[in-house]
PDB file of C-alpha atoms in Angstrom:
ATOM      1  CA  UNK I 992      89.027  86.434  79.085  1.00 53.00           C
ATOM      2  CA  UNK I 993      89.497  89.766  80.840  1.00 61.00           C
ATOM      3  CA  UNK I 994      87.997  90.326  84.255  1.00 70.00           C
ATOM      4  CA  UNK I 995      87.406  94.641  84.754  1.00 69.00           C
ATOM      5  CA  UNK I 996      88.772  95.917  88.171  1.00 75.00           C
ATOM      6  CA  UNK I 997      86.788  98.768  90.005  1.00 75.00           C
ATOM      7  CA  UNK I 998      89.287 101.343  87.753  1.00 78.00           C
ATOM      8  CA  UNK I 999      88.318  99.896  84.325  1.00 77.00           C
ATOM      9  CA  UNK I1000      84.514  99.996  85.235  1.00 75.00           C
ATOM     10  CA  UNK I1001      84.793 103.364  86.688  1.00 77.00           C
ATOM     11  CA  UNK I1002      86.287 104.624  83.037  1.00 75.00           C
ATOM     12  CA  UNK I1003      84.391 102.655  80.984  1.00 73.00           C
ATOM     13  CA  UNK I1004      80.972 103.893  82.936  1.00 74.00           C
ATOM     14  CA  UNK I1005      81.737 106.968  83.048  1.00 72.00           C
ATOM     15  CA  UNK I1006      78.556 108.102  83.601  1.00 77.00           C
ATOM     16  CA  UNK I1007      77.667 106.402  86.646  1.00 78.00           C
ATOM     17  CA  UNK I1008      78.757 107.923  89.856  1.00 84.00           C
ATOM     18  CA  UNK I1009      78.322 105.071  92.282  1.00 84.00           C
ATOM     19  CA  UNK I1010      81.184 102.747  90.058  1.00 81.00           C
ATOM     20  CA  UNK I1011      83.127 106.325  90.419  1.00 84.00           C
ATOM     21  CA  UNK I1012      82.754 106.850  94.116  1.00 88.00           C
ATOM     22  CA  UNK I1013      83.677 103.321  95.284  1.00 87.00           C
ATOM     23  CA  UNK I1014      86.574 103.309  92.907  1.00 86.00           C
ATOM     24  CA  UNK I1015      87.639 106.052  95.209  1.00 89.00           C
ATOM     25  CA  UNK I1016      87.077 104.827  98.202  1.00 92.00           C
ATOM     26  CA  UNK I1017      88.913 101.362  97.270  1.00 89.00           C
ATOM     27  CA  UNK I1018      91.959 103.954  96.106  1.00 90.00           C
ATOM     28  CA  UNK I1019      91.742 105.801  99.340  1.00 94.00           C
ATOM     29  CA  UNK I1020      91.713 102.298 101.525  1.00 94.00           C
ATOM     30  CA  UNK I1021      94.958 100.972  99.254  1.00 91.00           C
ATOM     31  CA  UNK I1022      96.467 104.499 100.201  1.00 93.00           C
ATOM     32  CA  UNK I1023      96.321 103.756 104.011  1.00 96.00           C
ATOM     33  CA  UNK I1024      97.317 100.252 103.730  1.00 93.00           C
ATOM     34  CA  UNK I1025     100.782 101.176 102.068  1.00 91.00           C
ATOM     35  CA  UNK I1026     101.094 104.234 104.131  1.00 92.00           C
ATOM     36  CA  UNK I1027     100.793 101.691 107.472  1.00 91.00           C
ATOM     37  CA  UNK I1028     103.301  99.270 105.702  1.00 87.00           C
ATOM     38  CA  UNK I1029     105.723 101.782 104.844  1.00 86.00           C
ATOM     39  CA  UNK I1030     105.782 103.768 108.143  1.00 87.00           C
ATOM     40  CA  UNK I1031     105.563 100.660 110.090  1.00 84.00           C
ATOM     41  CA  UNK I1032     108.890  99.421 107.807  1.00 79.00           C
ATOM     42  CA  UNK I1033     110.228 102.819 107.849  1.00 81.00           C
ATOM     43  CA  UNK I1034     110.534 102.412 112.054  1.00 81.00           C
ATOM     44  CA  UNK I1035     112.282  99.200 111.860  1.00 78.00           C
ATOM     45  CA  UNK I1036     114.692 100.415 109.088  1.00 74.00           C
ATOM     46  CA  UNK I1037     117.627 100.100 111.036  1.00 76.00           C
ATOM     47  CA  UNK I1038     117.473  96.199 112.479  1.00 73.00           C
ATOM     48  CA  UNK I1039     116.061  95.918 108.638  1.00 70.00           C
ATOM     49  CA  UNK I1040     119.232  96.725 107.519  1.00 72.00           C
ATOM     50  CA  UNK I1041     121.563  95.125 109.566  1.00 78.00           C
ATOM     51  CA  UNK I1042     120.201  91.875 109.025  1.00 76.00           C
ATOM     52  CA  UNK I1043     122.884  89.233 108.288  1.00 78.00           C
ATOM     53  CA  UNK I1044     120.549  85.795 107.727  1.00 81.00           C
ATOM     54  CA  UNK I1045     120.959  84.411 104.241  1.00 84.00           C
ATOM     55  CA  UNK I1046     117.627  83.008 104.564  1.00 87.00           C
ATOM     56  CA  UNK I1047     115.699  86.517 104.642  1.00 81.00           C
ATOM     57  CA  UNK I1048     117.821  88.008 102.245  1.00 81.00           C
ATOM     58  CA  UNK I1049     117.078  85.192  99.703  1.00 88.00           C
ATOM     59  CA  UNK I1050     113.404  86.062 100.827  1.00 88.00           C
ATOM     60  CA  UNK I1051     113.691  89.794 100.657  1.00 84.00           C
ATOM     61  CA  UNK I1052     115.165  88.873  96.818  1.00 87.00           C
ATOM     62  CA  UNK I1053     112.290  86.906  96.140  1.00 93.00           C
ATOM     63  CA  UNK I1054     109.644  89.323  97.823  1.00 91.00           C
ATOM     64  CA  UNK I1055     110.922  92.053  95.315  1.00 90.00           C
ATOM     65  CA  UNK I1056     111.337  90.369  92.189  1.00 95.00           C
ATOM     66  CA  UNK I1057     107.494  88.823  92.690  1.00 94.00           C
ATOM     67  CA  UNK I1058     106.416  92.224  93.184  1.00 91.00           C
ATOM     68  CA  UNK I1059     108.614  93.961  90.437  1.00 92.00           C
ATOM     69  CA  UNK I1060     106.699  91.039  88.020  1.00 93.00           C
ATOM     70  CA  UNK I1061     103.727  91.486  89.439  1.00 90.00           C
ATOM     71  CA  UNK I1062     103.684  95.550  89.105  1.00 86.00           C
ATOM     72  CA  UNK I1063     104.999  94.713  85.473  1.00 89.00           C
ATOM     73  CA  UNK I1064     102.136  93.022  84.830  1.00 87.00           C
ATOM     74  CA  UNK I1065      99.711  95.574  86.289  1.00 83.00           C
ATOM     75  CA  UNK I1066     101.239  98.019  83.924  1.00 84.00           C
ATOM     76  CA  UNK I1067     101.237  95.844  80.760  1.00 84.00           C
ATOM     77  CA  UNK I1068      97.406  94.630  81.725  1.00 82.00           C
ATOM     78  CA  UNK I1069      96.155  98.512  82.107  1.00 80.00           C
ATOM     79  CA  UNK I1070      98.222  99.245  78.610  1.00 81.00           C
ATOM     80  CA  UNK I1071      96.492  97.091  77.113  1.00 78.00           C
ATOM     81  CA  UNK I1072      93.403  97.802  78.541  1.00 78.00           C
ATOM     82  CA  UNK I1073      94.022 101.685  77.400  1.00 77.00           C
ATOM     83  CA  UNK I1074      94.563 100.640  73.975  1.00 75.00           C
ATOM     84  CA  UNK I1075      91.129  98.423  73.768  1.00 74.00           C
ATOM     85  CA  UNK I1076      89.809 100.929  75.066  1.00 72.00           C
ATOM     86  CA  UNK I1077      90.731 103.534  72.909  1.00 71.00           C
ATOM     87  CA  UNK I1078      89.655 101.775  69.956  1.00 66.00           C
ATOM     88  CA  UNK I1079      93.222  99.566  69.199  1.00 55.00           C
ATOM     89  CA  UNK I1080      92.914  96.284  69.288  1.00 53.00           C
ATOM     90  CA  UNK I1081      95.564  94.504  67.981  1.00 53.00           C
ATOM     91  CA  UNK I1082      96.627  96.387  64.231  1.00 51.00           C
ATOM     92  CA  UNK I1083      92.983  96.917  63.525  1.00 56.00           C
ATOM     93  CA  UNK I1084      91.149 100.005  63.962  1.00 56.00           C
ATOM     94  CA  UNK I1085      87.940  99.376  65.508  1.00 54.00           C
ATOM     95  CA  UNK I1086      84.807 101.076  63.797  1.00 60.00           C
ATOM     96  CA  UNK I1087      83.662 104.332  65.175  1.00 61.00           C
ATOM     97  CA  UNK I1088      80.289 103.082  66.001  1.00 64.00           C
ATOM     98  CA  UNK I1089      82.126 100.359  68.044  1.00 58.00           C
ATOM     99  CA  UNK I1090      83.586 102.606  70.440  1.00 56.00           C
ATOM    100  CA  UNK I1091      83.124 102.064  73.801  1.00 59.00           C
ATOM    101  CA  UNK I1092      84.330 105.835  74.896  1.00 55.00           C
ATOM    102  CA  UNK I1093      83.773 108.425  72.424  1.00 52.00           C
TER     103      UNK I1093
END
């Protein structure tokens, strides 16, 4: 089965402000944490780069390409979600009384 994150309950209860508001705040608190890891990367940039150990390069490969799949995924997941959503699911329409947003 699907398990909703805080973003598909926020748009599929629209109408209630509390699932809104702490989908927000969980946005806002991801915001800060990649702002800290990129300016905290972003100061170490240059011993980053001239880093010569075959080891953490083949980890820097493998950190990237588990996070490129993983991002992939995230995207495919909320696509899919959007289409369900929208009334799509699979090739069939789904009746307009089975809507979840109208």
């Amino acid at each position: 089965g699907h398990e909703y994150n805080i973003y598909e309950l926020a748009y599929l209860n629209y109408h209630s402000q509390w699932v809104y508001y702490m989908a927000c705040l969980i946005f806002s608190i991801q915001i800060i944490l990649f702002y800290v890891v990129v300016n905290d990367n972003m100061l170490q940039y240059e011993a980053a780069m001239e880093q010569k150990d075959s080891f953490i390069i083949l980890i820097d490969l493998s950190t990237t390409i588990f996070i490129v799949c993983f991002c992939y995924g995230q995207w495919t997941g909320a696509q899919s979600f959007l289409r369900a959503a929208k009334g799509v699911i699979g090739q069939h329409l789904v009746a307009e009384d089975d809507l979840v947003i109208k």
